[in-house]
Amino acid sequence: MITSGDETLLRRAISIAAHAVTLGDAPYGSLLAGPDGAILAEAHNTVRRDNDITAHPELKLARWAARELDLDTAARTTMYTSCQPCGMCGGGIVRSGLGRVVYALATEQLVELNPQSGDWPTVPQDGPALFDEARAPIDAYYRPS
Ligand SMILES: [Zn+2]
């Protein structure tokens, strides 16, 4: 359930997205609000500026959270973001330990506004293969004798 307090922080994320446009960056913004609701960090999309396909604000903030927050604080921290996180960012958010994400535009709504946003081809993956050879470094790391 999205509360009026959530909406206030979502509006801040949307304003970060709007400000990104004035800087020449893509229109996506996010922030982290700690357990008491205070804003801990903010970010916007800098994919073009940094020539870095991973420079989505959600992934930058997930990485920040994993680095800077203890597990308990991370679990009680919420990400507010102007658009629903993509698959790349979703994976980072899970690994960061953040407890909740609140977004404004759903992916389907974003794709309606900008069809290019949903135009990602699937990359074929072939495997598994070479099990005995591939397991050696895994065993060496997790089951040292
Ligand atoms: Zn993303």
Short mmCIF file of N, CA, C and O and ligand atoms in Angstrom, two decimals:
data_model
loop_
_atom_site.label_atom_id
_atom_site.label_comp_id
_atom_site.label_asym_id
_atom_site.label_seq_id
_atom_site.Cartn_x
_atom_site.Cartn_y
_atom_site.Cartn_z
N MET A 1 0.84 -1.19 0.00
CA MET A 1 0.00 0.00 0.00
C MET A 1 0.88 1.25 0.00
O MET A 1 1.85 1.32 0.74
N ILE A 2 0.52 2.19 -0.82
CA ILE A 2 1.30 3.43 -0.92
C ILE A 2 0.61 4.52 -0.10
O ILE A 2 -0.55 4.84 -0.33
N THR A 3 1.35 5.05 0.89
CA THR A 3 0.81 6.07 1.79
C THR A 3 1.07 7.47 1.24
O THR A 3 1.80 7.64 0.26
N SER A 4 0.50 8.49 1.92
CA SER A 4 0.77 9.87 1.49
C SER A 4 2.23 10.22 1.74
O SER A 4 2.83 10.99 0.99
N GLY A 5 2.84 9.61 2.78
CA GLY A 5 4.28 9.81 3.00
C GLY A 5 5.09 9.23 1.86
O GLY A 5 6.08 9.82 1.41
N ASP A 6 4.66 8.06 1.35
CA ASP A 6 5.32 7.47 0.18
C ASP A 6 5.20 8.41 -1.02
O ASP A 6 6.16 8.61 -1.77
N GLU A 7 4.00 8.98 -1.20
CA GLU A 7 3.79 9.86 -2.36
C GLU A 7 4.70 11.09 -2.31
O GLU A 7 5.21 11.53 -3.33
N THR A 8 4.93 11.60 -1.09
CA THR A 8 5.83 12.76 -0.94
C THR A 8 7.24 12.39 -1.42
O THR A 8 7.87 13.14 -2.17
N LEU A 9 7.72 11.21 -1.01
CA LEU A 9 9.07 10.79 -1.41
C LEU A 9 9.11 10.40 -2.89
O LEU A 9 10.12 10.63 -3.57
N LEU A 10 8.02 9.84 -3.41
CA LEU A 10 7.95 9.54 -4.85
C LEU A 10 8.02 10.83 -5.66
O LEU A 10 8.67 10.87 -6.71
N ARG A 11 7.34 11.89 -5.17
CA ARG A 11 7.40 13.17 -5.88
C ARG A 11 8.84 13.69 -5.91
O ARG A 11 9.27 14.30 -6.89
N ARG A 12 9.59 13.47 -4.85
CA ARG A 12 11.00 13.86 -4.84
C ARG A 12 11.76 13.07 -5.90
O ARG A 12 12.58 13.63 -6.64
N ALA A 13 11.51 11.76 -6.02
CA ALA A 13 12.18 10.94 -7.04
C ALA A 13 11.84 11.45 -8.44
O ALA A 13 12.70 11.52 -9.32
N ILE A 14 10.57 11.83 -8.64
CA ILE A 14 10.16 12.36 -9.95
C ILE A 14 10.86 13.69 -10.22
O ILE A 14 11.28 13.96 -11.34
N SER A 15 11.03 14.51 -9.18
CA SER A 15 11.72 15.80 -9.39
C SER A 15 13.20 15.58 -9.70
O SER A 15 13.79 16.33 -10.47
N ILE A 16 13.80 14.52 -9.15
CA ILE A 16 15.19 14.17 -9.51
C ILE A 16 15.25 13.79 -10.99
O ILE A 16 16.17 14.18 -11.72
N ALA A 17 14.23 13.04 -11.44
CA ALA A 17 14.16 12.65 -12.86
C ALA A 17 14.03 13.89 -13.75
O ALA A 17 14.69 14.00 -14.79
N ALA A 18 13.19 14.83 -13.33
CA ALA A 18 13.00 16.06 -14.12
C ALA A 18 14.29 16.87 -14.14
O ALA A 18 14.67 17.43 -15.18
N HIS A 19 14.98 16.94 -13.01
CA HIS A 19 16.24 17.68 -12.96
C HIS A 19 17.30 17.03 -13.84
O HIS A 19 18.10 17.73 -14.47
N ALA A 20 17.29 15.69 -13.91
CA ALA A 20 18.25 14.98 -14.77
C ALA A 20 18.15 15.47 -16.21
O ALA A 20 19.16 15.64 -16.89
N VAL A 21 16.92 15.70 -16.66
CA VAL A 21 16.71 16.17 -18.04
C VAL A 21 17.40 17.52 -18.25
O VAL A 21 18.03 17.75 -19.28
N THR A 22 17.31 18.40 -17.27
CA THR A 22 17.94 19.73 -17.40
C THR A 22 19.46 19.62 -17.46
O THR A 22 20.13 20.52 -17.94
N LEU A 23 20.00 18.50 -16.97
CA LEU A 23 21.46 18.27 -17.01
C LEU A 23 21.88 17.55 -18.29
O LEU A 23 23.06 17.26 -18.48
N GLY A 24 20.88 17.19 -19.13
CA GLY A 24 21.19 16.46 -20.36
C GLY A 24 21.19 14.95 -20.17
O GLY A 24 21.62 14.22 -21.06
N ASP A 25 20.74 14.49 -19.03
CA ASP A 25 20.72 13.06 -18.74
C ASP A 25 19.31 12.50 -18.95
O ASP A 25 18.35 13.24 -19.08
N ALA A 26 19.22 11.17 -18.97
CA ALA A 26 17.93 10.51 -19.18
C ALA A 26 17.02 10.72 -17.96
O ALA A 26 17.49 10.88 -16.84
N PRO A 27 15.70 10.70 -18.18
CA PRO A 27 14.73 11.15 -17.17
C PRO A 27 14.36 10.10 -16.12
O PRO A 27 13.20 9.71 -16.02
N TYR A 28 15.34 9.67 -15.34
CA TYR A 28 15.06 8.68 -14.30
C TYR A 28 15.75 9.10 -13.01
O TYR A 28 16.95 9.41 -13.03
N GLY A 29 15.00 9.07 -11.89
CA GLY A 29 15.56 9.47 -10.61
C GLY A 29 15.08 8.57 -9.49
O GLY A 29 13.98 8.02 -9.55
N SER A 30 15.92 8.43 -8.47
CA SER A 30 15.63 7.54 -7.35
C SER A 30 16.24 8.10 -6.07
O SER A 30 17.16 8.93 -6.13
N LEU A 31 15.73 7.62 -4.94
CA LEU A 31 16.33 7.97 -3.66
C LEU A 31 16.12 6.84 -2.67
O LEU A 31 15.28 5.96 -2.88
N LEU A 32 16.90 6.88 -1.60
CA LEU A 32 16.73 5.93 -0.50
C LEU A 32 16.26 6.70 0.72
O LEU A 32 16.84 7.74 1.06
N ALA A 33 15.21 6.18 1.38
CA ALA A 33 14.73 6.76 2.63
C ALA A 33 14.96 5.74 3.74
O ALA A 33 14.53 4.59 3.64
N GLY A 34 15.64 6.17 4.79
CA GLY A 34 15.98 5.29 5.90
C GLY A 34 14.77 4.95 6.75
O GLY A 34 13.65 5.40 6.48
N PRO A 35 14.98 4.15 7.81
CA PRO A 35 13.89 3.70 8.67
C PRO A 35 13.03 4.84 9.23
O PRO A 35 11.84 4.68 9.42
N ASP A 36 13.64 6.01 9.46
CA ASP A 36 12.89 7.15 10.00
C ASP A 36 12.33 8.05 8.89
O ASP A 36 11.77 9.10 9.16
N GLY A 37 12.50 7.63 7.63
CA GLY A 37 11.97 8.41 6.51
C GLY A 37 12.92 9.47 5.97
O GLY A 37 12.61 10.12 4.98
N ALA A 38 14.07 9.64 6.63
CA ALA A 38 15.04 10.64 6.16
C ALA A 38 15.71 10.16 4.86
O ALA A 38 15.99 8.97 4.70
N ILE A 39 15.94 11.10 3.94
CA ILE A 39 16.60 10.75 2.68
C ILE A 39 18.08 10.50 2.94
O ILE A 39 18.78 11.36 3.48
N LEU A 40 18.54 9.30 2.55
CA LEU A 40 19.94 8.90 2.79
C LEU A 40 20.82 9.17 1.58
O LEU A 40 22.01 9.47 1.72
N ALA A 41 20.27 9.00 0.38
CA ALA A 41 21.06 9.16 -0.85
C ALA A 41 20.10 9.34 -2.02
O ALA A 41 18.96 8.87 -1.97
N GLU A 42 20.57 10.04 -3.04
CA GLU A 42 19.78 10.27 -4.25
C GLU A 42 20.66 10.01 -5.46
O GLU A 42 21.88 10.14 -5.39
N ALA A 43 20.02 9.65 -6.58
CA ALA A 43 20.80 9.43 -7.80
C ALA A 43 19.88 9.59 -9.01
O ALA A 43 18.67 9.44 -8.91
N HIS A 44 20.50 9.92 -10.15
CA HIS A 44 19.76 9.91 -11.41
C HIS A 44 20.54 9.12 -12.45
O HIS A 44 21.71 8.77 -12.22
N ASN A 45 19.90 8.85 -13.56
CA ASN A 45 20.50 8.04 -14.63
C ASN A 45 21.63 8.83 -15.29
O ASN A 45 21.42 9.96 -15.75
N THR A 46 22.83 8.24 -15.31
CA THR A 46 23.98 8.88 -15.96
C THR A 46 24.60 7.94 -17.00
O THR A 46 25.81 7.96 -17.22
N VAL A 47 23.76 7.12 -17.63
CA VAL A 47 24.24 6.16 -18.64
C VAL A 47 25.00 6.88 -19.75
O VAL A 47 26.11 6.48 -20.12
N ARG A 48 24.41 7.95 -20.31
CA ARG A 48 25.06 8.67 -21.41
C ARG A 48 26.30 9.41 -20.95
O ARG A 48 27.36 9.31 -21.54
N ARG A 49 26.17 10.16 -19.88
CA ARG A 49 27.28 10.98 -19.36
C ARG A 49 28.50 10.11 -19.03
O ARG A 49 29.64 10.46 -19.33
N ASP A 50 28.26 8.96 -18.38
CA ASP A 50 29.35 8.09 -17.93
C ASP A 50 29.72 7.03 -18.96
O ASP A 50 30.68 6.28 -18.74
N ASN A 51 28.95 6.96 -20.07
CA ASN A 51 29.13 5.88 -21.05
C ASN A 51 29.20 4.54 -20.33
O ASN A 51 30.10 3.74 -20.53
N ASP A 52 28.18 4.33 -19.47
CA ASP A 52 28.15 3.15 -18.60
C ASP A 52 26.73 2.60 -18.58
O ASP A 52 25.83 3.24 -18.01
N ILE A 53 26.55 1.43 -19.18
CA ILE A 53 25.20 0.87 -19.27
C ILE A 53 24.61 0.53 -17.91
O ILE A 53 23.40 0.30 -17.80
N THR A 54 25.44 0.46 -16.86
CA THR A 54 24.92 0.11 -15.54
C THR A 54 24.58 1.34 -14.70
O THR A 54 24.20 1.19 -13.53
N ALA A 55 24.70 2.53 -15.25
CA ALA A 55 24.54 3.75 -14.44
C ALA A 55 23.07 4.15 -14.25
O ALA A 55 22.71 5.32 -14.33
N HIS A 56 22.22 3.16 -14.00
CA HIS A 56 20.83 3.44 -13.62
C HIS A 56 20.83 3.88 -12.15
O HIS A 56 21.59 3.34 -11.34
N PRO A 57 19.94 4.82 -11.79
CA PRO A 57 19.95 5.30 -10.40
C PRO A 57 19.66 4.20 -9.38
O PRO A 57 20.23 4.19 -8.29
N GLU A 58 18.77 3.26 -9.76
CA GLU A 58 18.42 2.20 -8.81
C GLU A 58 19.62 1.32 -8.49
O GLU A 58 19.84 0.93 -7.34
N LEU A 59 20.41 0.99 -9.52
CA LEU A 59 21.58 0.14 -9.28
C LEU A 59 22.65 0.90 -8.52
O LEU A 59 23.31 0.35 -7.62
N LYS A 60 22.83 2.20 -8.84
CA LYS A 60 23.81 3.00 -8.09
C LYS A 60 23.44 3.04 -6.61
O LYS A 60 24.31 2.92 -5.73
N LEU A 61 22.14 3.20 -6.32
CA LEU A 61 21.71 3.28 -4.92
C LEU A 61 21.76 1.91 -4.24
O LEU A 61 22.06 1.83 -3.04
N ALA A 62 21.48 0.83 -4.97
CA ALA A 62 21.59 -0.52 -4.39
C ALA A 62 23.05 -0.77 -4.00
O ALA A 62 23.33 -1.31 -2.92
N ARG A 63 23.97 -0.38 -4.87
CA ARG A 63 25.39 -0.56 -4.57
C ARG A 63 25.79 0.29 -3.37
O ARG A 63 26.56 -0.15 -2.50
N TRP A 64 25.28 1.52 -3.31
CA TRP A 64 25.57 2.41 -2.18
C TRP A 64 25.06 1.77 -0.88
O TRP A 64 25.78 1.75 0.13
N ALA A 65 23.83 1.25 -0.93
CA ALA A 65 23.23 0.65 0.28
C ALA A 65 24.04 -0.55 0.76
O ALA A 65 24.29 -0.71 1.96
N ALA A 66 24.46 -1.40 -0.17
CA ALA A 66 25.23 -2.59 0.20
C ALA A 66 26.57 -2.20 0.83
O ALA A 66 27.07 -2.87 1.72
N ARG A 67 27.13 -1.10 0.36
CA ARG A 67 28.42 -0.62 0.86
C ARG A 67 28.29 0.10 2.20
O ARG A 67 29.11 -0.07 3.10
N GLU A 68 27.27 0.94 2.33
CA GLU A 68 27.20 1.91 3.43
C GLU A 68 26.27 1.53 4.58
O GLU A 68 26.39 2.09 5.67
N LEU A 69 25.30 0.63 4.34
CA LEU A 69 24.32 0.34 5.39
C LEU A 69 24.55 -1.04 5.99
O LEU A 69 24.90 -1.98 5.28
N ASP A 70 24.32 -1.16 7.31
CA ASP A 70 24.33 -2.50 7.90
C ASP A 70 23.05 -3.21 7.47
O ASP A 70 22.10 -2.57 7.00
N LEU A 71 23.02 -4.54 7.61
CA LEU A 71 21.90 -5.33 7.08
C LEU A 71 20.56 -4.92 7.67
O LEU A 71 19.56 -4.85 6.97
N ASP A 72 20.53 -4.63 8.98
CA ASP A 72 19.27 -4.26 9.62
C ASP A 72 18.75 -2.93 9.07
O ASP A 72 17.57 -2.79 8.77
N THR A 73 19.64 -1.97 8.92
CA THR A 73 19.22 -0.67 8.40
C THR A 73 18.77 -0.81 6.95
O THR A 73 17.74 -0.25 6.56
N ALA A 74 19.52 -1.59 6.16
CA ALA A 74 19.14 -1.79 4.75
C ALA A 74 17.74 -2.39 4.66
O ALA A 74 16.92 -1.95 3.84
N ALA A 75 17.46 -3.36 5.51
CA ALA A 75 16.15 -4.04 5.46
C ALA A 75 15.01 -3.09 5.80
O ALA A 75 13.87 -3.32 5.39
N ARG A 76 15.32 -2.01 6.54
CA ARG A 76 14.27 -1.05 6.91
C ARG A 76 14.35 0.22 6.07
O ARG A 76 13.74 1.24 6.39
N THR A 77 15.13 0.17 4.98
CA THR A 77 15.28 1.30 4.07
C THR A 77 14.46 1.05 2.80
O THR A 77 14.38 -0.07 2.32
N THR A 78 13.84 2.11 2.29
CA THR A 78 12.99 2.01 1.10
C THR A 78 13.59 2.80 -0.05
O THR A 78 14.08 3.91 0.14
N MET A 79 13.55 2.20 -1.24
CA MET A 79 13.93 2.91 -2.45
C MET A 79 12.68 3.49 -3.10
O MET A 79 11.71 2.78 -3.30
N TYR A 80 12.71 4.78 -3.38
CA TYR A 80 11.65 5.45 -4.14
C TYR A 80 12.22 5.78 -5.50
O TYR A 80 13.32 6.34 -5.59
N THR A 81 11.50 5.41 -6.55
CA THR A 81 12.07 5.57 -7.88
C THR A 81 10.99 5.97 -8.88
O THR A 81 9.83 5.55 -8.76
N SER A 82 11.39 6.81 -9.84
CA SER A 82 10.42 7.38 -10.76
C SER A 82 9.84 6.34 -11.71
O SER A 82 8.73 6.53 -12.21
N CYS A 83 10.55 5.25 -11.95
CA CYS A 83 10.05 4.16 -12.80
C CYS A 83 10.37 2.83 -12.14
O CYS A 83 11.36 2.72 -11.41
N GLN A 84 9.60 1.83 -12.44
CA GLN A 84 9.82 0.48 -11.91
C GLN A 84 11.22 0.01 -12.30
O GLN A 84 11.63 0.16 -13.46
N PRO A 85 12.00 -0.54 -11.37
CA PRO A 85 13.36 -0.98 -11.69
C PRO A 85 13.37 -2.04 -12.80
O PRO A 85 12.50 -2.91 -12.85
N CYS A 86 14.38 -1.95 -13.66
CA CYS A 86 14.55 -2.94 -14.73
C CYS A 86 15.13 -4.23 -14.14
O CYS A 86 15.46 -4.29 -12.95
N GLY A 87 15.30 -5.26 -14.95
CA GLY A 87 15.81 -6.54 -14.47
C GLY A 87 17.20 -6.42 -13.88
O GLY A 87 17.50 -7.02 -12.84
N MET A 88 18.07 -5.64 -14.52
CA MET A 88 19.43 -5.46 -14.01
C MET A 88 19.39 -4.86 -12.61
O MET A 88 20.05 -5.35 -11.68
N CYS A 89 18.62 -3.80 -12.45
CA CYS A 89 18.55 -3.12 -11.14
C CYS A 89 17.84 -4.00 -10.12
O CYS A 89 18.23 -4.02 -8.95
N GLY A 90 16.82 -4.72 -10.55
CA GLY A 90 16.09 -5.59 -9.63
C GLY A 90 17.01 -6.61 -8.99
O GLY A 90 16.91 -6.87 -7.78
N GLY A 91 17.93 -7.18 -9.76
CA GLY A 91 18.89 -8.12 -9.22
C GLY A 91 19.80 -7.47 -8.19
O GLY A 91 20.08 -8.03 -7.13
N GLY A 92 20.25 -6.26 -8.48
CA GLY A 92 21.11 -5.53 -7.55
C GLY A 92 20.38 -5.17 -6.27
O GLY A 92 20.94 -5.24 -5.17
N ILE A 93 19.11 -4.81 -6.41
CA ILE A 93 18.30 -4.45 -5.23
C ILE A 93 18.16 -5.65 -4.31
O ILE A 93 18.31 -5.54 -3.10
N VAL A 94 17.88 -6.83 -4.87
CA VAL A 94 17.76 -8.04 -4.07
C VAL A 94 19.05 -8.29 -3.29
O VAL A 94 19.04 -8.54 -2.09
N ARG A 95 20.19 -8.18 -3.98
CA ARG A 95 21.47 -8.46 -3.32
C ARG A 95 21.87 -7.39 -2.31
O ARG A 95 22.68 -7.64 -1.42
N SER A 96 21.31 -6.18 -2.45
CA SER A 96 21.67 -5.09 -1.54
C SER A 96 21.06 -5.27 -0.16
O SER A 96 21.53 -4.66 0.80
N GLY A 97 19.98 -6.05 -0.05
CA GLY A 97 19.30 -6.21 1.22
C GLY A 97 18.27 -5.14 1.51
O GLY A 97 17.68 -5.12 2.60
N LEU A 98 18.02 -4.23 0.56
CA LEU A 98 16.99 -3.20 0.77
C LEU A 98 15.63 -3.88 1.00
O LEU A 98 15.32 -4.91 0.40
N GLY A 99 14.81 -3.26 1.86
CA GLY A 99 13.58 -3.91 2.28
C GLY A 99 12.37 -3.66 1.42
O GLY A 99 11.40 -4.43 1.46
N ARG A 100 12.37 -2.57 0.63
CA ARG A 100 11.15 -2.21 -0.09
C ARG A 100 11.48 -1.26 -1.23
O ARG A 100 12.42 -0.47 -1.13
N VAL A 101 10.71 -1.37 -2.31
CA VAL A 101 10.82 -0.43 -3.44
C VAL A 101 9.43 0.14 -3.70
O VAL A 101 8.44 -0.59 -3.71
N VAL A 102 9.36 1.45 -3.88
CA VAL A 102 8.11 2.12 -4.28
C VAL A 102 8.41 2.86 -5.58
O VAL A 102 9.36 3.64 -5.64
N TYR A 103 7.61 2.58 -6.62
CA TYR A 103 7.87 3.23 -7.90
C TYR A 103 6.66 3.98 -8.39
O TYR A 103 5.52 3.69 -7.99
N ALA A 104 6.90 4.95 -9.29
CA ALA A 104 5.80 5.74 -9.86
C ALA A 104 5.30 5.04 -11.13
O ALA A 104 4.27 4.39 -11.11
N LEU A 105 6.03 5.15 -12.24
CA LEU A 105 5.59 4.53 -13.49
C LEU A 105 5.95 3.05 -13.51
O LEU A 105 7.09 2.69 -13.26
N ALA A 106 4.96 2.20 -13.86
CA ALA A 106 5.24 0.79 -14.11
C ALA A 106 5.97 0.65 -15.45
O ALA A 106 5.85 1.54 -16.31
N THR A 107 6.71 -0.42 -15.61
CA THR A 107 7.43 -0.66 -16.87
C THR A 107 6.49 -0.56 -18.07
O THR A 107 6.83 0.08 -19.08
N GLU A 108 5.30 -1.16 -17.97
CA GLU A 108 4.35 -1.13 -19.10
C GLU A 108 3.95 0.31 -19.42
O GLU A 108 3.77 0.67 -20.59
N GLN A 109 3.78 1.14 -18.40
CA GLN A 109 3.42 2.54 -18.64
C GLN A 109 4.58 3.29 -19.29
O GLN A 109 4.36 4.11 -20.20
N LEU A 110 5.81 3.00 -18.86
CA LEU A 110 6.98 3.63 -19.47
C LEU A 110 7.08 3.24 -20.94
O LEU A 110 7.35 4.09 -21.79
N VAL A 111 6.86 1.97 -21.25
CA VAL A 111 6.95 1.50 -22.63
C VAL A 111 5.88 2.16 -23.50
O VAL A 111 6.11 2.48 -24.66
N GLU A 112 4.70 2.41 -22.93
CA GLU A 112 3.67 3.14 -23.67
C GLU A 112 4.14 4.55 -24.00
O GLU A 112 3.90 5.06 -25.09
N LEU A 113 4.83 5.19 -23.06
CA LEU A 113 5.31 6.55 -23.26
C LEU A 113 6.52 6.59 -24.19
O LEU A 113 6.73 7.55 -24.92
N ASN A 114 7.37 5.56 -24.12
CA ASN A 114 8.58 5.47 -24.93
C ASN A 114 8.81 4.02 -25.33
O ASN A 114 9.47 3.28 -24.61
N PRO A 115 8.26 3.60 -26.50
CA PRO A 115 8.36 2.19 -26.91
C PRO A 115 9.79 1.66 -26.92
O PRO A 115 10.01 0.47 -26.67
N GLN A 116 10.80 2.50 -27.16
CA GLN A 116 12.19 2.04 -27.16
C GLN A 116 12.61 1.46 -25.81
O GLN A 116 13.51 0.63 -25.74
N SER A 117 11.96 1.90 -24.73
CA SER A 117 12.31 1.43 -23.39
C SER A 117 12.10 -0.07 -23.24
O SER A 117 12.71 -0.70 -22.38
N GLY A 118 11.22 -0.67 -24.05
CA GLY A 118 10.94 -2.08 -23.91
C GLY A 118 11.55 -2.93 -25.00
O GLY A 118 11.28 -4.12 -25.08
N ASP A 119 12.39 -2.32 -25.82
CA ASP A 119 12.89 -2.98 -27.02
C ASP A 119 14.22 -3.68 -26.76
O ASP A 119 15.23 -3.35 -27.36
N TRP A 120 14.23 -4.66 -25.85
CA TRP A 120 15.46 -5.36 -25.52
C TRP A 120 15.37 -6.79 -26.01
O TRP A 120 14.55 -7.56 -25.53
N PRO A 121 16.24 -7.20 -26.97
CA PRO A 121 16.21 -8.58 -27.46
C PRO A 121 16.75 -9.53 -26.40
O PRO A 121 17.55 -9.14 -25.55
N THR A 122 16.30 -10.77 -26.43
CA THR A 122 16.85 -11.78 -25.53
C THR A 122 18.18 -12.25 -26.09
O THR A 122 18.33 -12.37 -27.30
N VAL A 123 19.14 -12.49 -25.22
CA VAL A 123 20.44 -13.01 -25.64
C VAL A 123 20.44 -14.52 -25.42
O VAL A 123 20.14 -14.97 -24.32
N PRO A 124 20.74 -15.31 -26.47
CA PRO A 124 20.76 -16.76 -26.28
C PRO A 124 21.84 -17.17 -25.29
O PRO A 124 22.93 -16.58 -25.30
N GLN A 125 21.54 -18.13 -24.44
CA GLN A 125 22.53 -18.67 -23.50
C GLN A 125 22.64 -20.17 -23.75
O GLN A 125 21.62 -20.85 -23.80
N ASP A 126 23.85 -20.66 -23.93
CA ASP A 126 24.09 -22.09 -24.14
C ASP A 126 24.82 -22.65 -22.93
O ASP A 126 25.82 -22.11 -22.49
N GLY A 127 24.38 -23.76 -22.40
CA GLY A 127 24.99 -24.39 -21.24
C GLY A 127 23.96 -25.25 -20.57
O GLY A 127 22.81 -25.25 -21.00
N PRO A 128 24.26 -25.98 -19.55
CA PRO A 128 25.57 -26.11 -18.92
C PRO A 128 26.52 -26.97 -19.74
O PRO A 128 26.10 -27.71 -20.62
N ALA A 129 27.83 -26.86 -19.42
CA ALA A 129 28.87 -27.64 -20.09
C ALA A 129 30.09 -27.73 -19.18
O ALA A 129 30.28 -26.90 -18.31
N LEU A 130 30.92 -28.73 -19.40
CA LEU A 130 32.21 -28.89 -18.72
C LEU A 130 32.09 -28.87 -17.19
O LEU A 130 32.85 -28.21 -16.50
N PHE A 131 31.11 -29.62 -16.69
CA PHE A 131 30.82 -29.60 -15.25
C PHE A 131 32.03 -29.87 -14.38
O PHE A 131 32.32 -29.10 -13.45
N ASP A 132 32.77 -30.96 -14.67
CA ASP A 132 33.89 -31.33 -13.80
C ASP A 132 34.97 -30.26 -13.77
O ASP A 132 35.54 -29.96 -12.72
N GLU A 133 35.24 -29.65 -14.94
CA GLU A 133 36.27 -28.60 -14.98
C GLU A 133 35.77 -27.32 -14.31
O GLU A 133 36.50 -26.64 -13.59
N ALA A 134 34.50 -26.99 -14.54
CA ALA A 134 33.95 -25.74 -14.02
C ALA A 134 33.76 -25.79 -12.52
O ALA A 134 33.81 -24.75 -11.85
N ARG A 135 33.54 -27.00 -11.96
CA ARG A 135 33.29 -27.06 -10.53
C ARG A 135 34.56 -26.91 -9.71
O ARG A 135 34.49 -26.59 -8.51
N ALA A 136 35.74 -27.10 -10.33
CA ALA A 136 37.00 -27.07 -9.57
C ALA A 136 37.19 -25.74 -8.82
O ALA A 136 37.46 -25.77 -7.61
N PRO A 137 37.09 -24.58 -9.46
CA PRO A 137 37.27 -23.34 -8.68
C PRO A 137 36.17 -23.12 -7.64
O PRO A 137 36.42 -22.51 -6.59
N ILE A 138 34.97 -23.63 -7.91
CA ILE A 138 33.87 -23.51 -6.94
C ILE A 138 34.21 -24.35 -5.70
O ILE A 138 34.10 -23.87 -4.56
N ASP A 139 34.63 -25.59 -5.93
CA ASP A 139 35.01 -26.45 -4.81
C ASP A 139 36.18 -25.85 -4.03
O ASP A 139 36.22 -25.90 -2.80
N ALA A 140 37.17 -25.33 -4.77
CA ALA A 140 38.36 -24.75 -4.11
C ALA A 140 37.96 -23.60 -3.19
O ALA A 140 38.57 -23.39 -2.14
N TYR A 141 36.95 -22.85 -3.59
CA TYR A 141 36.54 -21.69 -2.80
C TYR A 141 35.63 -22.07 -1.63
O TYR A 141 35.84 -21.64 -0.51
N TYR A 142 34.60 -22.87 -1.93
CA TYR A 142 33.59 -23.16 -0.92
C TYR A 142 33.88 -24.39 -0.08
O TYR A 142 33.32 -24.56 0.99
N ARG A 143 34.71 -25.32 -0.62
CA ARG A 143 35.01 -26.55 0.13
C ARG A 143 36.51 -26.79 0.14
O ARG A 143 36.99 -27.81 -0.37
N PRO A 144 37.29 -25.85 0.66
CA PRO A 144 38.75 -26.08 0.66
C PRO A 144 39.09 -27.28 1.55
O PRO A 144 38.50 -27.44 2.61
N SER A 145 40.02 -28.12 1.07
CA SER A 145 40.33 -29.33 1.85
C SER A 145 41.53 -29.08 2.75
O SER A 145 42.17 -28.08 2.75
ZN ZN B 1 17.70 -0.34 -14.24
#
